[in-house]
Backbone as CSV, one residue per row, in Angstrom:
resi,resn,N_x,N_y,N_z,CA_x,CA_y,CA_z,C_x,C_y,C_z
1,UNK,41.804,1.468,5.819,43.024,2.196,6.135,42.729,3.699,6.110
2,UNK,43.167,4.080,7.178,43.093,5.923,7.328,44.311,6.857,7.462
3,UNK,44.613,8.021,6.489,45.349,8.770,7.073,44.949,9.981,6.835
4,UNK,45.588,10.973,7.624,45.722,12.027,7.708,46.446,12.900,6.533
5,UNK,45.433,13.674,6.105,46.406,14.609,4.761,46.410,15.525,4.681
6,UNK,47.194,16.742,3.950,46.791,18.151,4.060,46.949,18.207,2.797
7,UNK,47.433,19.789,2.428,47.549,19.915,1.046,49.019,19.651,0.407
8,UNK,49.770,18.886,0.876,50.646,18.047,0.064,50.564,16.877,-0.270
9,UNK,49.405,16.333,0.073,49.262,15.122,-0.568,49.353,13.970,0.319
10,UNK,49.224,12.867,-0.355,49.943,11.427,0.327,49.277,9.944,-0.215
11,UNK,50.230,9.157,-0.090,49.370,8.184,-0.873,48.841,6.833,0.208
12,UNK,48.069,6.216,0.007,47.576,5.307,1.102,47.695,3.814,0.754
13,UNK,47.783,2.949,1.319,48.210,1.847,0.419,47.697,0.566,1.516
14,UNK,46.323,-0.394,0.903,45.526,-1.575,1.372,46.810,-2.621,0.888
15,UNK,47.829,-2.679,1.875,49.071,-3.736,1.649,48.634,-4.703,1.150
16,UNK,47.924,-5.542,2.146,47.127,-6.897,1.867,46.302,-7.300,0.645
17,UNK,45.840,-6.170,0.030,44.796,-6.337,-0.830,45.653,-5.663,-2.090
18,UNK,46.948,-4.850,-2.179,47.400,-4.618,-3.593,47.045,-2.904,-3.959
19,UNK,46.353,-2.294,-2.958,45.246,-1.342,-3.749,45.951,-0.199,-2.948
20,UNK,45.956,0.986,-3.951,46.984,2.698,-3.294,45.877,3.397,-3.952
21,UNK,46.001,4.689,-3.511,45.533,5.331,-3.630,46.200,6.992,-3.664
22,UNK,46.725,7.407,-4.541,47.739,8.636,-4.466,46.974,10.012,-4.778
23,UNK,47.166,10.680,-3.617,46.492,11.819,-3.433,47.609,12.853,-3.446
24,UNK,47.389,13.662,-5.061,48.409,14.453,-5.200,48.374,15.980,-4.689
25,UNK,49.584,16.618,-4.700,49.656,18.346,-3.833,48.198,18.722,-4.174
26,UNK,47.946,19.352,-3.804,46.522,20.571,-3.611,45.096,19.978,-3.922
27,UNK,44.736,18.190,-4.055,44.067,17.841,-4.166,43.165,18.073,-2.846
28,UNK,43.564,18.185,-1.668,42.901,18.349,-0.695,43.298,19.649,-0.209
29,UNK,41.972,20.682,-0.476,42.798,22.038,0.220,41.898,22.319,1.599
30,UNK,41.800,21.822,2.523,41.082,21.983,3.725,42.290,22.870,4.819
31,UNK,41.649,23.140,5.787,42.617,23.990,6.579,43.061,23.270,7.747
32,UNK,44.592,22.798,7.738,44.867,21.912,8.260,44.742,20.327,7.547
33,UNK,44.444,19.757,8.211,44.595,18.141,7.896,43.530,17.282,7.926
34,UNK,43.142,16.398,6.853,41.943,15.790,6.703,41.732,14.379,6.733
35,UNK,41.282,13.438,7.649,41.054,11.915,7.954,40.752,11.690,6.513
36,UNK,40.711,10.821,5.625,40.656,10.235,4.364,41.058,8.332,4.560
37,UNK,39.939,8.033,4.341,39.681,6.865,4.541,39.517,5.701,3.587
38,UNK,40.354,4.742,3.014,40.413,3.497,2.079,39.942,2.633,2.473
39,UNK,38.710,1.864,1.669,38.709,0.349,2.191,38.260,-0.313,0.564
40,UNK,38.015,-1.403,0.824,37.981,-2.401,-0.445,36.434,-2.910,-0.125
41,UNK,35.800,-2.859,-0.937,34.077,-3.578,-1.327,34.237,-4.938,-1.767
42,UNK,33.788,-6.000,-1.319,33.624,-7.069,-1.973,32.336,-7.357,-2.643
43,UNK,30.907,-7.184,-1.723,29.805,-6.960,-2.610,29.319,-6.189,-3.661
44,UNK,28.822,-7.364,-4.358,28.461,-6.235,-6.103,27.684,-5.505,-5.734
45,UNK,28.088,-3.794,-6.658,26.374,-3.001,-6.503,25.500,-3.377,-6.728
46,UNK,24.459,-2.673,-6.413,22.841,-3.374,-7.326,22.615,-2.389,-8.520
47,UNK,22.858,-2.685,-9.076,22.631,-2.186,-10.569,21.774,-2.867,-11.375
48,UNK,21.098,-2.132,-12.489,20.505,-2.660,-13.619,20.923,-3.271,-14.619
49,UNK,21.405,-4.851,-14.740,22.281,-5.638,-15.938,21.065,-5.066,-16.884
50,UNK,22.482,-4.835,-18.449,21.830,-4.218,-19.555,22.469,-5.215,-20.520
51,UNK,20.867,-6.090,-20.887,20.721,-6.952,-21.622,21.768,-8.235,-21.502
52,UNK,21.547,-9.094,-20.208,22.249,-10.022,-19.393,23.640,-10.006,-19.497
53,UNK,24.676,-8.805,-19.780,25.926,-9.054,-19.475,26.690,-9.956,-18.342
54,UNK,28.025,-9.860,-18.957,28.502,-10.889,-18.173,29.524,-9.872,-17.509
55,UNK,29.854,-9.313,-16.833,30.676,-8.226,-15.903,31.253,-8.656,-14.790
56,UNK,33.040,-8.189,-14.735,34.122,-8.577,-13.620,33.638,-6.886,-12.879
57,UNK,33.717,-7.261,-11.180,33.495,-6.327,-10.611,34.683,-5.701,-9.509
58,UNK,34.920,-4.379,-9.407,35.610,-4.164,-8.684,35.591,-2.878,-7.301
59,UNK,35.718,-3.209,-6.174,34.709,-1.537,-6.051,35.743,-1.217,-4.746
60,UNK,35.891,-0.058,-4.302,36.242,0.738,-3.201,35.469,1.726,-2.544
61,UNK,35.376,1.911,-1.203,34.915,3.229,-0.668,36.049,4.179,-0.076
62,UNK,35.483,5.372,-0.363,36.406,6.787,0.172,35.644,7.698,0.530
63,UNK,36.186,7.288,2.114,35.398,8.897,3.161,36.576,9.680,3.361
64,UNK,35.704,10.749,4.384,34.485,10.859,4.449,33.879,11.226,3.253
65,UNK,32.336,10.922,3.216,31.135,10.858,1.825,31.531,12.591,1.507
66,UNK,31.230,12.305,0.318,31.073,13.731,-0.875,32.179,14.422,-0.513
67,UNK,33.122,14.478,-0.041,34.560,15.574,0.047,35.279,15.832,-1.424
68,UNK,35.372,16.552,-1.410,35.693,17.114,-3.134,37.108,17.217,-2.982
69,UNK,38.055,16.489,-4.108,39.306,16.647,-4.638,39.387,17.690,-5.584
70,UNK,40.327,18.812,-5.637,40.699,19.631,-6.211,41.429,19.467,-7.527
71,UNK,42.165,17.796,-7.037,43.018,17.508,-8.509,42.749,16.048,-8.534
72,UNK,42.501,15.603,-9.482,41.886,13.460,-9.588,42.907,13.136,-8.942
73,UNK,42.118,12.062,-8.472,43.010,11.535,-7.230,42.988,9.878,-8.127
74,UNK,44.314,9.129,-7.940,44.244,7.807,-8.533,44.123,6.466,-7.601
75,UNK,43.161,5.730,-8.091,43.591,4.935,-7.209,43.746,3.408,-7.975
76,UNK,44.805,2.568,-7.549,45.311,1.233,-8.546,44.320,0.385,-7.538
77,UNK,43.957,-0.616,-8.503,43.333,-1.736,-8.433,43.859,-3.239,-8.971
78,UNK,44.304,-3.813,-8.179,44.542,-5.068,-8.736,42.987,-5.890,-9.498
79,UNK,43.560,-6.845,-10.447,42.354,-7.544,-11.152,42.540,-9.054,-11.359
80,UNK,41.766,-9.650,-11.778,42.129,-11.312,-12.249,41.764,-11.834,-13.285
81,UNK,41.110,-10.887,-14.094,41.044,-10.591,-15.723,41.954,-10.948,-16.646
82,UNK,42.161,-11.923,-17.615,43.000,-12.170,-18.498,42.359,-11.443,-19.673
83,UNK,43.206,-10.439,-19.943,42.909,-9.409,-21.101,43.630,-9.732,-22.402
84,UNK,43.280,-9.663,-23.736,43.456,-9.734,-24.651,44.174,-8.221,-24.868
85,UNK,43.659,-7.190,-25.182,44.089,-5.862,-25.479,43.479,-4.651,-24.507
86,UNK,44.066,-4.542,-23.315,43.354,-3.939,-22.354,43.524,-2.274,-22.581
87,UNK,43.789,-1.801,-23.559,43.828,-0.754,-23.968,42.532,-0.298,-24.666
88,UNK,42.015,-1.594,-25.279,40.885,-1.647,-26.076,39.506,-1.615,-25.107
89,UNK,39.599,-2.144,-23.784,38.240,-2.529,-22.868,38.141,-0.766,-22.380
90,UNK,36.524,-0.827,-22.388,36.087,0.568,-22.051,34.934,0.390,-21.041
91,UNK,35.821,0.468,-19.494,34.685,-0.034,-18.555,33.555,1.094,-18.034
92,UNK,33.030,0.720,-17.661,31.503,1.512,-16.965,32.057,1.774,-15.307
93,UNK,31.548,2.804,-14.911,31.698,3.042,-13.666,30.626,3.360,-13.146
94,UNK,30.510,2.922,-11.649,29.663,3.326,-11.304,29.808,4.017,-9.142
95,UNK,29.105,5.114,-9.110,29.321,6.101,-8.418,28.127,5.411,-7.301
96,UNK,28.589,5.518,-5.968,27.197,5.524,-4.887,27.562,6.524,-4.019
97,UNK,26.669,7.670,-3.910,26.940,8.596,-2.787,25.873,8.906,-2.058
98,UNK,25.830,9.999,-1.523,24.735,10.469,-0.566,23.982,11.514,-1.294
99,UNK,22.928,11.421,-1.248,22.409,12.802,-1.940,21.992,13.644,-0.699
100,UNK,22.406,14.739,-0.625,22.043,16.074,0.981,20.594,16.711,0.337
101,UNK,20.318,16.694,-0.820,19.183,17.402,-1.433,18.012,16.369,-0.750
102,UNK,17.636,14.834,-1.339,17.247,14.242,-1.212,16.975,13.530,0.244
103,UNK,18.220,13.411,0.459,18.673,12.686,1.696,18.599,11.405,1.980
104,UNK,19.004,10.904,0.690,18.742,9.444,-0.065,20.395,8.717,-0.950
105,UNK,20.764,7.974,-0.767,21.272,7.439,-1.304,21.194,7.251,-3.067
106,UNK,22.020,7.711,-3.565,21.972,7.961,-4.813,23.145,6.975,-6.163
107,UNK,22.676,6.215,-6.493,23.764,5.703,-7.474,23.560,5.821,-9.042
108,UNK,24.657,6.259,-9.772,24.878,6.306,-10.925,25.929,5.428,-12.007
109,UNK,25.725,5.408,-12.456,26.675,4.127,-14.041,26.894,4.958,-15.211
110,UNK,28.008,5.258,-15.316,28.366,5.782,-16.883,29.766,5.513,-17.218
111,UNK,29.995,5.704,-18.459,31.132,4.478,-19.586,31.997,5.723,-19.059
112,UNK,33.295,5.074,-18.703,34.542,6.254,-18.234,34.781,7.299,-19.419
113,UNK,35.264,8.461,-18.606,35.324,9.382,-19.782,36.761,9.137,-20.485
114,UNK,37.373,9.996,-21.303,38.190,9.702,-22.191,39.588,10.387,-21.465
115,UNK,39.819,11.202,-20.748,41.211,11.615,-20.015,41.153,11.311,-18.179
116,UNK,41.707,11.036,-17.964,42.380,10.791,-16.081,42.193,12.934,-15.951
117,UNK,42.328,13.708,-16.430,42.151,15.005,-16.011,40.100,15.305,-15.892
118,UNK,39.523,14.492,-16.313,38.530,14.814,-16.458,37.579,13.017,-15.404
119,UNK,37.574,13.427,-14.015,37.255,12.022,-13.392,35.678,11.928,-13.585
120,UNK,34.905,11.344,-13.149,35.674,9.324,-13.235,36.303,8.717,-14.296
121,UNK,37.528,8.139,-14.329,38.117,7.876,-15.491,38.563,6.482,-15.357
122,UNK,38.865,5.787,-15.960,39.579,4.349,-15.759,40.225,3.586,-17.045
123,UNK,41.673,3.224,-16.579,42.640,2.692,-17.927,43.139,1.285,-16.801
124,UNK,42.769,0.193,-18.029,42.776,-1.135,-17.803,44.162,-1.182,-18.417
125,UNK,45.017,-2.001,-17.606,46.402,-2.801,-17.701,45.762,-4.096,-17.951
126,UNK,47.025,-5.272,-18.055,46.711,-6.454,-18.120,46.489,-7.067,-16.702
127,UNK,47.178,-6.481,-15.513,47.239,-7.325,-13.959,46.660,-5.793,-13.288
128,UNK,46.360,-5.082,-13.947,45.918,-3.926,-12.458,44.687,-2.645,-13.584
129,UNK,43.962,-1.941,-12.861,43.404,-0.686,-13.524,43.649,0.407,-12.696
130,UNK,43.731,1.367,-12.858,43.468,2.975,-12.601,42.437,3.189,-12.406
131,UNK,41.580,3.576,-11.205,40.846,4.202,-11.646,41.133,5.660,-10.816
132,UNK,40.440,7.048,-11.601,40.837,8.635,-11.327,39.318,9.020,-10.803
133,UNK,39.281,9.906,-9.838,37.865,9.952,-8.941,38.066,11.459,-8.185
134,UNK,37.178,12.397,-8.773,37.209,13.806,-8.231,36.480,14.167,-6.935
135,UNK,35.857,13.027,-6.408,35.502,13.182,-5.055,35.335,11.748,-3.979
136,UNK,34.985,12.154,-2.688,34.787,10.444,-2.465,33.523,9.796,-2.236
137,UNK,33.551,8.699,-2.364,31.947,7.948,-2.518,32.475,6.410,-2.748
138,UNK,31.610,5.696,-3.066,31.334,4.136,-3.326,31.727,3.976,-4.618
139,UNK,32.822,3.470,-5.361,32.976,3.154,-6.727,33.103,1.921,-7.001
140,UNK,32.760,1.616,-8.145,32.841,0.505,-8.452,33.514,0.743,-10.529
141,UNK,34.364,-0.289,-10.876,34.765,-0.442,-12.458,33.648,-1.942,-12.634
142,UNK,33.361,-1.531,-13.539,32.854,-2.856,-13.739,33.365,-3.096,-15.413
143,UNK,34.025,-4.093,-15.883,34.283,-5.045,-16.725,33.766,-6.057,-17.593
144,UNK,33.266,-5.637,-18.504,32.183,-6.626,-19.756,33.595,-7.202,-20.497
145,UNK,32.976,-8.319,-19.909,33.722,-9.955,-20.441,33.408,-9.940,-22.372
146,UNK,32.731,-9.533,-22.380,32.819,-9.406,-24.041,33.809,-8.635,-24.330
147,UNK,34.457,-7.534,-23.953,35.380,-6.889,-24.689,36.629,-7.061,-24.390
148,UNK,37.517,-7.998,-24.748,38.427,-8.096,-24.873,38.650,-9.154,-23.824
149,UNK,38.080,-9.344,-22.641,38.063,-9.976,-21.796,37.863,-11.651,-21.745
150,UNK,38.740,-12.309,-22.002,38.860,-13.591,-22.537,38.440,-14.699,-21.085
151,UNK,38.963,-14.032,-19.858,38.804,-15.253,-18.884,39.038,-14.490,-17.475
152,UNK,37.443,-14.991,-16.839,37.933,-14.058,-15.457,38.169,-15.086,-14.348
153,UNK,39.654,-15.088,-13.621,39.565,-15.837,-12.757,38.715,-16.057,-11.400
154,UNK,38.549,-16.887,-10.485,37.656,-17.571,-9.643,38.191,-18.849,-9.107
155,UNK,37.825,-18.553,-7.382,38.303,-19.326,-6.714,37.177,-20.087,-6.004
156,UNK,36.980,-21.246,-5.819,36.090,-22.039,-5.361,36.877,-22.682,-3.765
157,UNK,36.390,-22.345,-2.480,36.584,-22.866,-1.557,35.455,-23.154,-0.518
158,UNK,35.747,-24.798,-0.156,34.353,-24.902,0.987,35.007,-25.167,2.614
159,UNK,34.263,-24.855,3.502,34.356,-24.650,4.411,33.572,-25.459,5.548
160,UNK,33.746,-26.107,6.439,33.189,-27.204,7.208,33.497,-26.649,8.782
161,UNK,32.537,-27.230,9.360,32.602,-26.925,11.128,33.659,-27.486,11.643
162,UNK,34.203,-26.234,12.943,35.607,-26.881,13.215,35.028,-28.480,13.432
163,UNK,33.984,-28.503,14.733,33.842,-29.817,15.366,32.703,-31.137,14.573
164,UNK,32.954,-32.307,14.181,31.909,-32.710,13.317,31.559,-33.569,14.336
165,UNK,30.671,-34.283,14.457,30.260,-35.613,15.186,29.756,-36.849,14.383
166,UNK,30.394,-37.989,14.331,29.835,-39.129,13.384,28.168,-39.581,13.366
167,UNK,27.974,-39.129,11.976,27.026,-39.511,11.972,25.654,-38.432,11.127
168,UNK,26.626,-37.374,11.833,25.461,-36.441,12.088,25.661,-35.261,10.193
169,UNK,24.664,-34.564,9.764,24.683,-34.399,8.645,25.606,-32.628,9.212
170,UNK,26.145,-32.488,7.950,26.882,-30.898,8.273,26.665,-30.026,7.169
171,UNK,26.708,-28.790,7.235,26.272,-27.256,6.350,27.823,-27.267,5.964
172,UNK,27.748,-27.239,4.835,28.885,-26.901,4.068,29.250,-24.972,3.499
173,UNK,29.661,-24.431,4.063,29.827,-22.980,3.273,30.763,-23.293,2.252
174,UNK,30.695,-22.998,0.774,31.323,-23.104,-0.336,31.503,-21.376,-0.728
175,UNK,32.677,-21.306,-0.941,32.768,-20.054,-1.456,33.709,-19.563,-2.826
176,UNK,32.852,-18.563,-3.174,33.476,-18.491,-4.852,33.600,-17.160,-4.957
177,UNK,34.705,-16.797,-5.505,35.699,-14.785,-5.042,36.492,-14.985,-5.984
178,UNK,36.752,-14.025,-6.302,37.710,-13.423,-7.474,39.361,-14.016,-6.818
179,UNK,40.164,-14.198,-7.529,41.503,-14.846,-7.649,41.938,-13.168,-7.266
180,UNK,41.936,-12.296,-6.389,42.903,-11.849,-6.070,43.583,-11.411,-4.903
181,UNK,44.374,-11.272,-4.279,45.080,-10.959,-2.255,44.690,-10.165,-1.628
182,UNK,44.414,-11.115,-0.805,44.204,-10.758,0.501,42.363,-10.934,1.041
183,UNK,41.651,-11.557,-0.806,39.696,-11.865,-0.372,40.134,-12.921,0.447
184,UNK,40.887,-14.125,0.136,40.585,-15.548,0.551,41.377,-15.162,2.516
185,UNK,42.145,-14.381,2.550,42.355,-14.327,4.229,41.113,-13.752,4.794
186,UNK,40.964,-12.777,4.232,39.108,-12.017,4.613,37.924,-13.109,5.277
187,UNK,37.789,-13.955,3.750,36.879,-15.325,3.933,37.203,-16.189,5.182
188,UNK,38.308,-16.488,5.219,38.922,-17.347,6.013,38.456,-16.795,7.327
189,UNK,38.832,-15.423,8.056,38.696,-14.698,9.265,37.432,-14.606,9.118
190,UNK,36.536,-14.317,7.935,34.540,-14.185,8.695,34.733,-15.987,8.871
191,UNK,34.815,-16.983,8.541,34.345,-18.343,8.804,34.926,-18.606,10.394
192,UNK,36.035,-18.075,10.618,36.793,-18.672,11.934,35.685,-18.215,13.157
193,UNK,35.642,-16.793,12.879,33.903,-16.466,13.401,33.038,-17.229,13.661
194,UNK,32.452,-17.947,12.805,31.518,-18.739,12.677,31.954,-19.936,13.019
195,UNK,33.011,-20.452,13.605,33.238,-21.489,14.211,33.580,-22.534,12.174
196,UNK,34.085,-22.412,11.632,34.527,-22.825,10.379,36.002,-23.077,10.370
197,UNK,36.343,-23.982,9.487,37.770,-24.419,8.999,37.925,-24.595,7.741
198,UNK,38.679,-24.565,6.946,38.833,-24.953,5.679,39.084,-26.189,5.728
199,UNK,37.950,-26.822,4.710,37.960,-28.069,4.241,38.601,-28.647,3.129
200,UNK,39.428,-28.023,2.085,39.837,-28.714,1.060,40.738,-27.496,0.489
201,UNK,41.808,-27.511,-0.309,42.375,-26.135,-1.088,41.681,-25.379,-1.977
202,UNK,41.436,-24.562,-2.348,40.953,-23.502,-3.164,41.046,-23.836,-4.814
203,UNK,40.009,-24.400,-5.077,39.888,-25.078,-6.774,39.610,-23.754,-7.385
204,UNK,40.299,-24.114,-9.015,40.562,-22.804,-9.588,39.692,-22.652,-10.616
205,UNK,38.461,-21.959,-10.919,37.782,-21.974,-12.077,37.741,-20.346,-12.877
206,UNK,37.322,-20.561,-14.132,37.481,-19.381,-15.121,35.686,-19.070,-15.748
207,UNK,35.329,-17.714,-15.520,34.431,-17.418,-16.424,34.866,-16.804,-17.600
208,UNK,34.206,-17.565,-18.537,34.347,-17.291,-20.560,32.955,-16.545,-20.629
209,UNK,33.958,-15.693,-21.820,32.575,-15.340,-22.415,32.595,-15.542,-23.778
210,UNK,31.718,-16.491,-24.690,31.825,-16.577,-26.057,30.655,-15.763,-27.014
211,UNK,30.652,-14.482,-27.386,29.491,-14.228,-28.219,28.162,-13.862,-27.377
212,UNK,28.305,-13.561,-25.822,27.358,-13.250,-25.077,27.517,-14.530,-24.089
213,UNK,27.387,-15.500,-24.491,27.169,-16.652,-23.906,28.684,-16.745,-22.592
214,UNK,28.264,-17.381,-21.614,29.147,-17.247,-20.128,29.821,-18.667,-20.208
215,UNK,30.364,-18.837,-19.931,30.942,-20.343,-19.792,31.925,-20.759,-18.557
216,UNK,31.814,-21.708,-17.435,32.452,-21.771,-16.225,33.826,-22.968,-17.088
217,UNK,34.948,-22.584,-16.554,35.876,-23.345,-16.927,36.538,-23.944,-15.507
218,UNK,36.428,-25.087,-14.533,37.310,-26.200,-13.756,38.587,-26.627,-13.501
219,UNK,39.998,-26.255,-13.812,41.150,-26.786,-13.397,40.765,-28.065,-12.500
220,UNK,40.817,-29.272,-13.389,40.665,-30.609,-12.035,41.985,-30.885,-12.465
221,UNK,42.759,-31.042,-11.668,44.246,-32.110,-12.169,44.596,-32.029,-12.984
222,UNK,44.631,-30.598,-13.515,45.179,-30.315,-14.690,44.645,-29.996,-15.899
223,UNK,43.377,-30.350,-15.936,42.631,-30.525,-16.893,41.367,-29.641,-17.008
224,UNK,41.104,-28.585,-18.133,39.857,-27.895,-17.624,38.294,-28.511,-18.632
225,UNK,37.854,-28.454,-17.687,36.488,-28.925,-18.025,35.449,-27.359,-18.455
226,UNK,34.873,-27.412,-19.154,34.044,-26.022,-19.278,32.001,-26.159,-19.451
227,UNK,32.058,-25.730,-18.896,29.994,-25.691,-18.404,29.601,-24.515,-18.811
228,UNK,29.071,-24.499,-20.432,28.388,-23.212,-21.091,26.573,-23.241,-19.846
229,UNK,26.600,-21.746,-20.057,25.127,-21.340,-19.428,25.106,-21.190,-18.417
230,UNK,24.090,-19.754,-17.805,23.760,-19.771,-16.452,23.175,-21.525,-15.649
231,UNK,22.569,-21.861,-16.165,21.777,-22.661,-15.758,22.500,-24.287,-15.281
232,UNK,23.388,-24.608,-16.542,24.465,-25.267,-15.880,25.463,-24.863,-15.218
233,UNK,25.681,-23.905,-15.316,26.250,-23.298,-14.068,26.406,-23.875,-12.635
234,UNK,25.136,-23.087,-12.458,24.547,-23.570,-11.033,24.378,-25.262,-11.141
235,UNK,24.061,-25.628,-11.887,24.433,-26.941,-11.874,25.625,-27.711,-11.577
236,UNK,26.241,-27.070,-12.075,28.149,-27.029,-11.949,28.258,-26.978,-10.288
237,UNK,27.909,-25.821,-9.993,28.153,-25.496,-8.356,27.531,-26.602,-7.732
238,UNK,26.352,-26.579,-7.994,25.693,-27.765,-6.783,26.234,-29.278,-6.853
239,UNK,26.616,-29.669,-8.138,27.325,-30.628,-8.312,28.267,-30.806,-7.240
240,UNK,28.718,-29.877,-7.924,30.308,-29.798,-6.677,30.390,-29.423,-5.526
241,UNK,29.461,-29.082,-4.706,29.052,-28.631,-2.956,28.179,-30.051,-3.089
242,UNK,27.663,-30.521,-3.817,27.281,-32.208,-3.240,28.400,-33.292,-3.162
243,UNK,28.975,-33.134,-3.880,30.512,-34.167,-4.021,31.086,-33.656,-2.805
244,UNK,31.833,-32.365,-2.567,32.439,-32.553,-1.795,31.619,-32.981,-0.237
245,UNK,30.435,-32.549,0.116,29.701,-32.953,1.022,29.846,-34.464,1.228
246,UNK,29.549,-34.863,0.235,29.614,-36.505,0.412,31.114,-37.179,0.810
247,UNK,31.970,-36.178,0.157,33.326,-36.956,0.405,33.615,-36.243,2.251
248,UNK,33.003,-35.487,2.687,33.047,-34.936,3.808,32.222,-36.005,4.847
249,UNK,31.227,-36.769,4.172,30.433,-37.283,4.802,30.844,-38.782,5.190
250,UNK,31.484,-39.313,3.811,32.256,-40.199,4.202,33.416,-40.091,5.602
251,UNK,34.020,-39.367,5.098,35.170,-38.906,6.151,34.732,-39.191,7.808
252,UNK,33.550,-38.440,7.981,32.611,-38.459,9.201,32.507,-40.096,9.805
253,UNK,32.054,-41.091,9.083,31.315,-41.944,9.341,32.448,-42.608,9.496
254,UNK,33.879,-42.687,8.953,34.958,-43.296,8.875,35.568,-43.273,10.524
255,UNK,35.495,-42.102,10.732,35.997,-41.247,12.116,35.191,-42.055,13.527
């Protein structure tokens, strides 16, 4: 989403996705009026995990690159984080911009500072965060499930070719995204692309974190099942992109 701003401000708002962005008087003092540009990141940065955390991710870009705000500019983020005391979580941010010295792409990570007057800053609610940003670039909040962070939601959906033919074996795309509006229409529109349909409703699972340790939690019929460890994890997943394959496969041969 793009608009046009001068030095009174204006706020911008990703309907679909939950996410504003309020750009207050004299934050932009350019002469005349300035394109300022919102969009939403779904891929994680590449960053250095410090000492295998378990981290909810959230990220936005704002062009054009390196334009300097005069006054922090806010922008809300919806989340799918079930927080215990979100007053208490103290997330890490992390910055991707351009370096003009270098002429290299440059990213940085540091723990938010302590006031919204002093950016990058970020204050966790229970359903949304703040984050405050004195210029524009690639941000990302990132969220350690150890602190306070009891359960991050996750949506599991697979995806099958519009056309099948009996008999014949099929690529299943399974996909797994954060529980919040407007990823799963996103998903949906790259698969239609690809000649894809949704194959089954969107199963609801939870990452735990107990003491370091990650744990996948299942909603089947009511009932949650929970799979401590990376390792069953992925076990977990493949399990379940083989089941449903098979129940897909049946289907096929029935047809």
């Amino acid at each position: 989403m793009s608009a046009l701003v001068d030095n009174s401000g204006k706020q911008i708002e990703l309907v679909d996705l939950g996410i504003t962005m309020s750009i207050p008087p004299g934050a932009v003092q350019e002469r005349g009026s300035c394109k300022i540009t919102l969009t939403s990141i779904q891929d994680p940065p590449c960053i250095n995990s410090q000492g295998g955390e378990a981290l909810a991710c959230l990220g936005i870009k704002c062009e054009p690159p390196n334009m300097i705000f005069h006054q922090p500019v806010k922008i809300k983020i919806p989340h799918s984080a079930f927080i215990v005391n979100p007053d208490q979580v103290k997330p890490d941010i992390v910055c991707r911009s351009w370096d003009s010295v270098k002429d290299l792409p440059r990213t940085s990570r540091n723990r938010s500072s302590s006031s919204p007057d002093e950016p990058p800053y970020c204050k966790v609610y229970h359903r949304h965060l703040e984050l405050y940003i004195g210029h524009c670039a690639e941000w990302w909040v990132l969220l350690p499930l150890e602190q306070q962070v009891i359960r991050h939601q996750l949506m599991c959906t697979p995806y099958i070719p519009e056309g099948i033919q009996r008999g014949k074996e099929i690529e299943v795309h399974l996909h797994v995204h954060a529980d919040l509006p407007g990823i799963n229409t996103e998903v949906l529109r790259d698969e239609k692309h690809q000649a894809y349909r949704e194959a089954h409703r969107s199963v609801p699972f939870s990452i735990i974190s107990h003491s370091g340790d990650v744990t996948v939690a299942r909603d089947c019929e009511g009932k949650i099942a929970e799979t401590k460890g990376s390792g069953a994890v992925e076990a977990r997943f493949y399990y379940e992109l083989i089941f449903i394959r098979n129940k897909l496969w049946e289907l096929t041969k029935r047809s």
